[in-house]
Coordinates of C-alpha atoms in Angstrom, one line a residue:
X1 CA 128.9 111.6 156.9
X2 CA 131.5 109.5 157.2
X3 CA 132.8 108.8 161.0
X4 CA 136.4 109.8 161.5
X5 CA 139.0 107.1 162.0
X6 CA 140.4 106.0 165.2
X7 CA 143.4 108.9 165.9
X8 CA 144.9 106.8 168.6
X9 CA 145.2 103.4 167.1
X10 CA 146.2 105.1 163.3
X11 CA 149.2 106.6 165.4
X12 CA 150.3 103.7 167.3
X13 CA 150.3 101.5 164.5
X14 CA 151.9 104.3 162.0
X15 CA 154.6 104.8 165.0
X16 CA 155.3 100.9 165.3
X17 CA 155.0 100.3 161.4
X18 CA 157.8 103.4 160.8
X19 CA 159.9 101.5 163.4
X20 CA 159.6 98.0 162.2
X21 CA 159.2 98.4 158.5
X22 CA 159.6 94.7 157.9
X23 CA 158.8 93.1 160.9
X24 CA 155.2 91.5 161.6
X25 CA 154.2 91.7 158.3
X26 CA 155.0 95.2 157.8
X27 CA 156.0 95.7 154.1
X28 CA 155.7 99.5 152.6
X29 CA 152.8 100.8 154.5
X30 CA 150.9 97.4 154.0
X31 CA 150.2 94.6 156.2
X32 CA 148.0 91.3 156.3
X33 CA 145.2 90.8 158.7
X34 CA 147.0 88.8 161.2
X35 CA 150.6 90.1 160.7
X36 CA 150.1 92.3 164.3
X37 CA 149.2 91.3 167.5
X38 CA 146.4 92.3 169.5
X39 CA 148.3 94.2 172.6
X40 CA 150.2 96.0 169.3
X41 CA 147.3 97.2 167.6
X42 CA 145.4 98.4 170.7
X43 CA 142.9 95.8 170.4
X44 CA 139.2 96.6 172.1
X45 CA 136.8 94.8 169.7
X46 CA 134.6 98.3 170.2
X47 CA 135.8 100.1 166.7
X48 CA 134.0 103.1 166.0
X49 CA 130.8 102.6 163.4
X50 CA 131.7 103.3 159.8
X51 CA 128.7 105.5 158.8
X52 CA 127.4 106.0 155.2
X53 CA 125.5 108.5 153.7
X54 CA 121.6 107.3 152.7
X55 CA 122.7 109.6 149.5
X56 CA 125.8 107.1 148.4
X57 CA 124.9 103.6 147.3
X58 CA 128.1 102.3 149.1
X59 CA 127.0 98.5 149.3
X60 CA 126.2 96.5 145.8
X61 CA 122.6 96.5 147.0
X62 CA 122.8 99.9 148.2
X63 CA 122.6 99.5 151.8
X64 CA 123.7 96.7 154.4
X65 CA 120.6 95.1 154.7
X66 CA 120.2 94.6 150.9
X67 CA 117.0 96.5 150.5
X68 CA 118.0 98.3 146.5
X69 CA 115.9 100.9 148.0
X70 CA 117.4 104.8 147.8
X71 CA 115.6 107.8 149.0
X72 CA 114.3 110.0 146.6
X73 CA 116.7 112.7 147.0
X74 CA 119.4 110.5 145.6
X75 CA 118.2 110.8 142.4
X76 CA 118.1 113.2 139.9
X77 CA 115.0 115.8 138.6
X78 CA 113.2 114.4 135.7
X79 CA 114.2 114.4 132.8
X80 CA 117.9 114.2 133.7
X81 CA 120.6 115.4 131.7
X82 CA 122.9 113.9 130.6
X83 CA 126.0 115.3 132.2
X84 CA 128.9 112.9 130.9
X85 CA 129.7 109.7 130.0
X86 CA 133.5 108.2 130.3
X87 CA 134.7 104.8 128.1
X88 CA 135.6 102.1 130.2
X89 CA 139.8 101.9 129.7
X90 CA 140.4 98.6 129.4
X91 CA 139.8 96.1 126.7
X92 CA 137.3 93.8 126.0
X93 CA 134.6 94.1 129.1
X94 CA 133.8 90.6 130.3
X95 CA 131.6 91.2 133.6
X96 CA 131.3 94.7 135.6
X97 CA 130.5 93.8 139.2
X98 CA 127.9 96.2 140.9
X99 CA 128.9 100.1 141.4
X100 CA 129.4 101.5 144.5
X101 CA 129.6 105.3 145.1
X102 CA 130.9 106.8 148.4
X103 CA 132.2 110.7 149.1
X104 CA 131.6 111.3 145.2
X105 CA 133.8 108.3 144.4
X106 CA 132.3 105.9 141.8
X107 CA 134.2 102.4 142.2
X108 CA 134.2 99.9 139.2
X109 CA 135.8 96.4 139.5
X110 CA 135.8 95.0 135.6
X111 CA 136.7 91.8 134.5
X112 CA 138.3 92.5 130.9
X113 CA 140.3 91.3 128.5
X114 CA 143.6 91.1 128.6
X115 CA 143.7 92.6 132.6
X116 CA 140.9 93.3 135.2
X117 CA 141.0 96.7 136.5
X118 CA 140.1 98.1 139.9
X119 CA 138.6 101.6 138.5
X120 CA 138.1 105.0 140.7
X121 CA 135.8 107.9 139.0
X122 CA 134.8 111.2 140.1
X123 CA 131.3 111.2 140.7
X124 CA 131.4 114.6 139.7
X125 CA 133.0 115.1 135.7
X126 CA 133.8 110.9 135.3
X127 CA 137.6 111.5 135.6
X128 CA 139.6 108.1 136.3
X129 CA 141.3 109.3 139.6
X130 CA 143.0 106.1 140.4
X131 CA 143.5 102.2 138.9
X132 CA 144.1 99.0 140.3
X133 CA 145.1 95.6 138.5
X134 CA 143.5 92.9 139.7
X135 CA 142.7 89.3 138.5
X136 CA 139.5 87.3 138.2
X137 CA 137.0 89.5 139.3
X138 CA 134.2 87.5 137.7
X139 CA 132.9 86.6 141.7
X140 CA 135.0 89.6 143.2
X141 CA 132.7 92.4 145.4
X142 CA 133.3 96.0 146.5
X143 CA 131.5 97.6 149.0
X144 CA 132.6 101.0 151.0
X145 CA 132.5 103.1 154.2
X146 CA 134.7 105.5 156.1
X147 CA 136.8 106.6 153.2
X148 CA 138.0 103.2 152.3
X149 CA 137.2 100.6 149.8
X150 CA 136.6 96.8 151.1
X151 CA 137.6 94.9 147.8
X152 CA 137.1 91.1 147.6
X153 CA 139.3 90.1 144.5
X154 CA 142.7 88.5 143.6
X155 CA 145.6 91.2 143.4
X156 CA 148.0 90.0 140.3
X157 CA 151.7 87.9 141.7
X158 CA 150.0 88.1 144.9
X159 CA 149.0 86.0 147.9
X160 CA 146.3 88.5 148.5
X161 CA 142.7 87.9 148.2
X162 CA 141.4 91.3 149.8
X163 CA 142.4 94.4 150.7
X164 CA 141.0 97.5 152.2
X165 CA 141.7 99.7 150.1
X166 CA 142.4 104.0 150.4
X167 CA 138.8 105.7 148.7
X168 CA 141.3 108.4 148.4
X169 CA 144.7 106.4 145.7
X170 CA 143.9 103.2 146.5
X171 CA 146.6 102.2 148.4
X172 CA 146.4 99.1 150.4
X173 CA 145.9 99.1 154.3
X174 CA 145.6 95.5 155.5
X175 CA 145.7 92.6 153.2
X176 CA 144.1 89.0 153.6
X177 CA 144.9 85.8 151.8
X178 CA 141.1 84.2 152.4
X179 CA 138.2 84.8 150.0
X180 CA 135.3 84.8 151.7
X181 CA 131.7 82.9 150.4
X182 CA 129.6 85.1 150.6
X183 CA 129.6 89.7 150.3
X184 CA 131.8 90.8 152.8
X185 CA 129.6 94.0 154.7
X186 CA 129.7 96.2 157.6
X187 CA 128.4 95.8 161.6
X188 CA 129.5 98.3 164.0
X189 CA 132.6 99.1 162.7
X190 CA 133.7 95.5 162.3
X191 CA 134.2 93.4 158.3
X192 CA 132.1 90.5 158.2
X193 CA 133.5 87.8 156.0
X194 CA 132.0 83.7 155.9
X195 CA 134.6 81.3 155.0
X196 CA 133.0 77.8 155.0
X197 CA 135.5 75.0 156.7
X198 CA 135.9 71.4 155.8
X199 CA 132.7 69.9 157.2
X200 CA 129.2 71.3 156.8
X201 CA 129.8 74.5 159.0
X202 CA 130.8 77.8 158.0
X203 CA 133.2 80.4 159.9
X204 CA 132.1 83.7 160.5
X205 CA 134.9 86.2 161.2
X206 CA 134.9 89.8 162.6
X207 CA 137.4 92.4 161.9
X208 CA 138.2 95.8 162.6
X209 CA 137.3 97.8 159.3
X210 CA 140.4 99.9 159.8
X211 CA 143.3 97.5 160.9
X212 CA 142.1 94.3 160.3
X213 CA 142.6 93.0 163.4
X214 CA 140.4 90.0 164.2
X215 CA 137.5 90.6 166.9
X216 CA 135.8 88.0 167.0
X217 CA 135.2 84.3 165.0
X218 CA 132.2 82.2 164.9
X219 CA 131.1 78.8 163.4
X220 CA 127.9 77.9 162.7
X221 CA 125.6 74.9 160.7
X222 CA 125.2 75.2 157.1
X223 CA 125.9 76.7 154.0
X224 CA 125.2 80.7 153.8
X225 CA 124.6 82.1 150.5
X226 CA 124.3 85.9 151.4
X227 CA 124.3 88.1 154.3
X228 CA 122.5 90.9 155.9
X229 CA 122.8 93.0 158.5
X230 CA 120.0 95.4 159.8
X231 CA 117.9 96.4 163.3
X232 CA 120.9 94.6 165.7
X233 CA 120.9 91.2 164.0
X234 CA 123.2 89.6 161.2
X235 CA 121.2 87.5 158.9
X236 CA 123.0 84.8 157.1
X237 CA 120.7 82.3 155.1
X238 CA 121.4 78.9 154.4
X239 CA 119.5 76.7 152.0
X240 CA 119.0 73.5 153.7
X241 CA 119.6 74.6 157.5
X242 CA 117.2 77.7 157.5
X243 CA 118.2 81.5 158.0
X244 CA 120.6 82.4 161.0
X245 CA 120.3 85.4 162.6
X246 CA 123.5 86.3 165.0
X247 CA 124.8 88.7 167.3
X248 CA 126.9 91.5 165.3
X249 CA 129.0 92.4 168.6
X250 CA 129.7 88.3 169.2
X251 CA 128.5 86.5 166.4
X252 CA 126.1 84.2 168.8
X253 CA 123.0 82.4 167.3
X254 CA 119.8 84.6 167.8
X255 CA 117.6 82.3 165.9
X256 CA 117.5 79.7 163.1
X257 CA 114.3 79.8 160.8
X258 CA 113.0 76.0 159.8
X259 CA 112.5 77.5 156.3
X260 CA 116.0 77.9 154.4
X261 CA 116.9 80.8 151.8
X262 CA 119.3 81.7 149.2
X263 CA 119.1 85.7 149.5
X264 CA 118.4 88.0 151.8
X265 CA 116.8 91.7 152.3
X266 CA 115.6 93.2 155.8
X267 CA 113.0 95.8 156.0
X268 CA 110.5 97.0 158.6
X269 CA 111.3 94.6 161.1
X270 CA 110.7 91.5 158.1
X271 CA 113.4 89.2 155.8
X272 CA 112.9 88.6 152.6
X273 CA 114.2 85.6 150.8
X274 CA 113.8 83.5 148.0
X275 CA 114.5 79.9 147.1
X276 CA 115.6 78.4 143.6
X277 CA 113.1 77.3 142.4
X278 CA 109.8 79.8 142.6
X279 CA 109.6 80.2 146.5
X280 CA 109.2 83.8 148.0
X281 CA 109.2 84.0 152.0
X282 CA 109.0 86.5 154.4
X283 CA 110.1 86.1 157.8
X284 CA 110.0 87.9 161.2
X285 CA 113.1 89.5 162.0
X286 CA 113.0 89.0 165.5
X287 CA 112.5 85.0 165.3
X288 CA 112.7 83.8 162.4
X289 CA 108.7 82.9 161.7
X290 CA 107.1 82.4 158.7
X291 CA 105.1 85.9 157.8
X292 CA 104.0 85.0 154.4
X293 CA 104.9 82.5 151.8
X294 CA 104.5 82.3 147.6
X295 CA 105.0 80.2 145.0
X296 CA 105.3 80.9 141.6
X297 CA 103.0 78.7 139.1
X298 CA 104.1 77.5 135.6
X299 CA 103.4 79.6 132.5
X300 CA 103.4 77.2 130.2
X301 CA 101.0 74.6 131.5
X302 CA 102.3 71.5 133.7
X303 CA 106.1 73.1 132.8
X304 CA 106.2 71.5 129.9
X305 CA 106.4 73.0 126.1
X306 CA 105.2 71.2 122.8
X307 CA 108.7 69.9 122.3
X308 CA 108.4 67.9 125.3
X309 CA 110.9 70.2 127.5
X310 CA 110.6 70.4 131.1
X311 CA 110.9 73.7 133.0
X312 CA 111.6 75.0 136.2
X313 CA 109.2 76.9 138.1
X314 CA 109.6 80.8 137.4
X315 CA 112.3 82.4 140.0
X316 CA 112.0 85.6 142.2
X317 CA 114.8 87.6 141.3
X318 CA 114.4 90.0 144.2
X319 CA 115.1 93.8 143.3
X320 CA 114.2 95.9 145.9
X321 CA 112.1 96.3 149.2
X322 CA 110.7 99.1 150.8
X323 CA 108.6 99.6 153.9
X324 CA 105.2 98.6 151.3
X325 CA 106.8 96.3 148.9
X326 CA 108.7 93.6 147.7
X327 CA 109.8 94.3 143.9
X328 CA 111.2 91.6 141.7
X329 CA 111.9 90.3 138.0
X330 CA 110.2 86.8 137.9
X331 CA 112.7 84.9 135.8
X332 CA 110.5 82.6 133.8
X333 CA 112.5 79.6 132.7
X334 CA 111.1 79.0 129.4
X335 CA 109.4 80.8 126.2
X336 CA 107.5 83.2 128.0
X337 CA 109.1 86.0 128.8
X338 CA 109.8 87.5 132.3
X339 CA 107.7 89.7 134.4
X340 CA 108.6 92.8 136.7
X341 CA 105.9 92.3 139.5
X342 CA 105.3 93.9 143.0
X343 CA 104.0 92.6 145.9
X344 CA 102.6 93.9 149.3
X345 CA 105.1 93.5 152.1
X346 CA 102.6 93.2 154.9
X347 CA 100.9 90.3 153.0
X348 CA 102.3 89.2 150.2
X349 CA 99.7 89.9 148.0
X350 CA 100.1 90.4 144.3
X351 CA 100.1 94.2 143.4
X352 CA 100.6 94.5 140.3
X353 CA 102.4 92.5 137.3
X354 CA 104.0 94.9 134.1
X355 CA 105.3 92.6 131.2
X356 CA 104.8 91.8 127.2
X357 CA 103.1 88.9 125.3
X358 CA 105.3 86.6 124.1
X359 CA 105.5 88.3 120.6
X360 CA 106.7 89.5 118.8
X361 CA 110.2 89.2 120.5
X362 CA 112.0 85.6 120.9
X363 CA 113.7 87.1 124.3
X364 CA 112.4 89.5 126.8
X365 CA 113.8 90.6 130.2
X366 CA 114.4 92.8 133.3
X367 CA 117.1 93.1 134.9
X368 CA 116.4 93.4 138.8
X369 CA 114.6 96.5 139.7
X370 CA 116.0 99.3 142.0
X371 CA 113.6 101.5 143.9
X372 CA 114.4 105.5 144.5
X373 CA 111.9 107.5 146.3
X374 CA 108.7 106.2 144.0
X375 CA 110.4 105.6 141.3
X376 CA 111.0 102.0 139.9
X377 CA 114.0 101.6 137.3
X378 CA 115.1 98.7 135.2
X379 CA 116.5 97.5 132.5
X380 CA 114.9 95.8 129.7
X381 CA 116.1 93.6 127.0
X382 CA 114.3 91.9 124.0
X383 CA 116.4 89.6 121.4
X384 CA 115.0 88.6 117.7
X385 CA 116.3 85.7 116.3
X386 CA 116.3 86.6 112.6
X387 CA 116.4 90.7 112.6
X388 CA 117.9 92.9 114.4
X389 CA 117.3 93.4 118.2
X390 CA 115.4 95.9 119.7
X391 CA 118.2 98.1 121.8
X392 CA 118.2 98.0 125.6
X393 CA 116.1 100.7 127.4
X394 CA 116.0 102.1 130.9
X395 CA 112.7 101.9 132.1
X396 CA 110.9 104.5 134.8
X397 CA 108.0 102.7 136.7
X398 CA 105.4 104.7 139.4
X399 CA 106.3 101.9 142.2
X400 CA 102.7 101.8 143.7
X401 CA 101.2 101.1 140.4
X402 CA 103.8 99.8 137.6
X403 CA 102.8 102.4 135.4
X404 CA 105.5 103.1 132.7
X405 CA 106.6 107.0 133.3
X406 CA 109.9 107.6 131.1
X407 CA 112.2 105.6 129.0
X408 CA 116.3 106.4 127.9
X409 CA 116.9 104.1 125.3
X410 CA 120.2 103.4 124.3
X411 CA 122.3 102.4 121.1
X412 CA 121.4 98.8 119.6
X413 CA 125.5 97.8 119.9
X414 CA 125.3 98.0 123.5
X415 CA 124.6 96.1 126.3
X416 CA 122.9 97.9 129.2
X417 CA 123.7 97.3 132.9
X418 CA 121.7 97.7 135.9
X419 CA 122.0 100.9 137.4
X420 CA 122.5 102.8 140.4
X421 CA 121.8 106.1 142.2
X422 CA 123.7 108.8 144.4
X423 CA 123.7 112.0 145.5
X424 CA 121.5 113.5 142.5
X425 CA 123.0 111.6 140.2
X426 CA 121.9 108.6 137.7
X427 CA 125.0 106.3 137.1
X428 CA 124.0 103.7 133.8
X429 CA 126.5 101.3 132.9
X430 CA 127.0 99.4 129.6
X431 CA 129.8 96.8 128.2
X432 CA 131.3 100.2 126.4
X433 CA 130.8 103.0 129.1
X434 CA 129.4 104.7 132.1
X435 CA 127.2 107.2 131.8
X436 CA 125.8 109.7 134.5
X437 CA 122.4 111.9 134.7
X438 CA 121.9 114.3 136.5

């Protein structure tokens, strides 16, 4: 569960704030990042660890070190039932950023027409127990510990950038004006964010989760594209400048890898991380080397098709990771349609490879897998040019094998998202609803 929040700093800044309303950036409860100072706000860089519960999926990847990997008791019996399904309120769905579910909270950040929403649902019945406006959440992130919300996204006739948010109404607690570059996540009870400054560094700045009050900041080489944090080190890879691993409690270089990344996902003492275009690597976690590397091959031969177009080599679009695998959709940047293949951890050999013939669909994909327990889900989708398309379907793989187990196909008029498990429940999103098995 949850850890409980600091008693003696909530007071002394509740006491101040009821005094000051107003002053040092005190305005109705809310206050920005830096508004307090440090001898104010009790200041010990130690904050208590926000805990989360293996059963939630409180990060977009489910977990801080990016693994898409849930236990099996998150999920529900099969076959599920279907237990309800609630309309998205708004208007024309843009983009739905990933779902996170904390406490029984489902949190949705849509980009729609006319107005992006900030959406909280009970896990439980799919009631809409609060709303937040918010403005272009088409890069925006949510991610959630402690019973708050950490939302990276623009709030409407506002300076304000983030805010950590109340699971409970969504009221604001602190405020910042930055976006940062990369996820913002968790490490002992400190908010990560990377802001990259005016030369080829990026900053790399630690706050506490529950007053925002700055711990620590450091600046490094390159340019991160994602961040992990797992087994005592915070893994930031950079595409030309290697992965950085740091030091959560100072933000101190541990390592630098000679072999750059664009994602990351930590497992079992290993980092996995791929590079546009076809390269798979995994790396020791506790330097940095070279495990294992792969690189994906053309399907159509020398990348080229009769037409005389060129294509990139097939990316790993890397789902999930577990103590034996690494699962991924290999996006395959031309006719042939894309693959859902596994591979072992240890080695890096191929496993197994699930996927059609190129006919007699024009289109056909997976979104990026998730892994609960041995169960592999994803979406696929198949488009016909001249008749109508085959509807999206959630697909149940055995993970050891690939082996198709179960199918929910859904109606032809909508669009299927990737989904998400928690606590017994199956969460499957589409551009029209959200509906939950149980």
């Amino acid at each position: 569960m949850p850890d409980p929040p600091s008693i003696s700093r909530r007071q002394a800044l509740g006491a101040v704030g009821g005094a000051a309303t107003g002053v040092g950036g005190y305005i109705a409860g809310v206050r920005s990042a830096d508004s307090v100072p440090d001898w104010l706000a009790g200041r010990d860089c130690a904050p208590s660890p926000l805990a989360t519960n293996p059963t939630d999926w409180p990060f977009p990847r489910h977990d801080r070190a990016n693994t898409r990997h849930a236990p099996a008791r998150a999920g529900p019996d099969w076959p599920p039932d279907r237990t309800w399904e609630r309309e998205w309120p708004v208007g024309d769905v843009y983009e739905l950023r990933p779902l996170i579910v904390v406490d029984g909270v489902v949190v949705a950040l849509i980009e729609a027409a006319p107005q992006s929403v900030l959406l909280a649902i009970s896990l439980a019945d799919g009631r809409v127990l609060w709303r937040r406006e918010a403005e272009d959440a088409s890069y925006a992130q949510v991610c959630a510990a402690g019973g708050m919300a950490f939302v990276e996204g623009e709030v409407p006739d506002s300076p304000v950038r983030f805010a950590a948010r109340s699971l409970g109404d969504g009221a604001a607690l602190w405020t910042d004006s930055v976006s940062s570059h990369v996820p913002r996540t968790l490490a002992g009870g400190r908010l990560l964010a990377v802001d990259r400054t005016r030369d080829d560094n990026f900053a790399v700045t630690a706050r506490d989760a529950r007053t925002g009050v700055e711990c620590w900041r450091a600046v490094h080489g390159g340019r991160p594209h994602d961040i992990a944090v797992a087994d005592g080190r915070v893994v930031l890879p950079t595409r030309d400048d290697g992965v950085l691993a740091l030091d959560p409690a100072s933000g101190d270089r541990q390592w630098r890898s000679d072999a750059g990344g664009d994602t990351a996902a930590v497992v079992a003492g290993r980092v996995i991380s791929r590079r546009f275009p076809g390269e798979l690597r995994a790396l020791s976690l506790a330097d940095g080397a070279i495990e294992w590397r792969v690189q994906s091959e053309h399907f159509l031969e020398d990348g080229e098709s009769d037409d005389g177009t060129r294509y990139a080599r097939p990316g790993f679009e890397v789902g999930a990771v577990t103590p034996e695998v690494v699962v991924y959709a290999l996006d395959v940047h031309s006719d042939y349609p894309s693959r859902l293949q596994a591979r072992d951890l240890e080695t890096g050999d191929l496993l197994w490879d699930v996927g059609p013939e190129p006919t007699p669909v024009e289109f056909h994909g997976y979104s990026r897998p998730i892994v609960v327990g041995d169960d592999l889900f994803a979406i696929r989708y198949a488009r016909r040019e001249d008749s109508e398309d085959p509807p999206d379907a959630l697909l149940r793989f055995d993970v050891a094998t690939g082996t198709e187990r179960d199918r929910i196909t859904f109606p032809a008029d909508e669009y299927v998202r990737p989904p998400i498990v928690a606590d017994t429940t199956l969460l499957v999103p589409t551009n029209l609803r959200l509906v939950a098995y149980t």
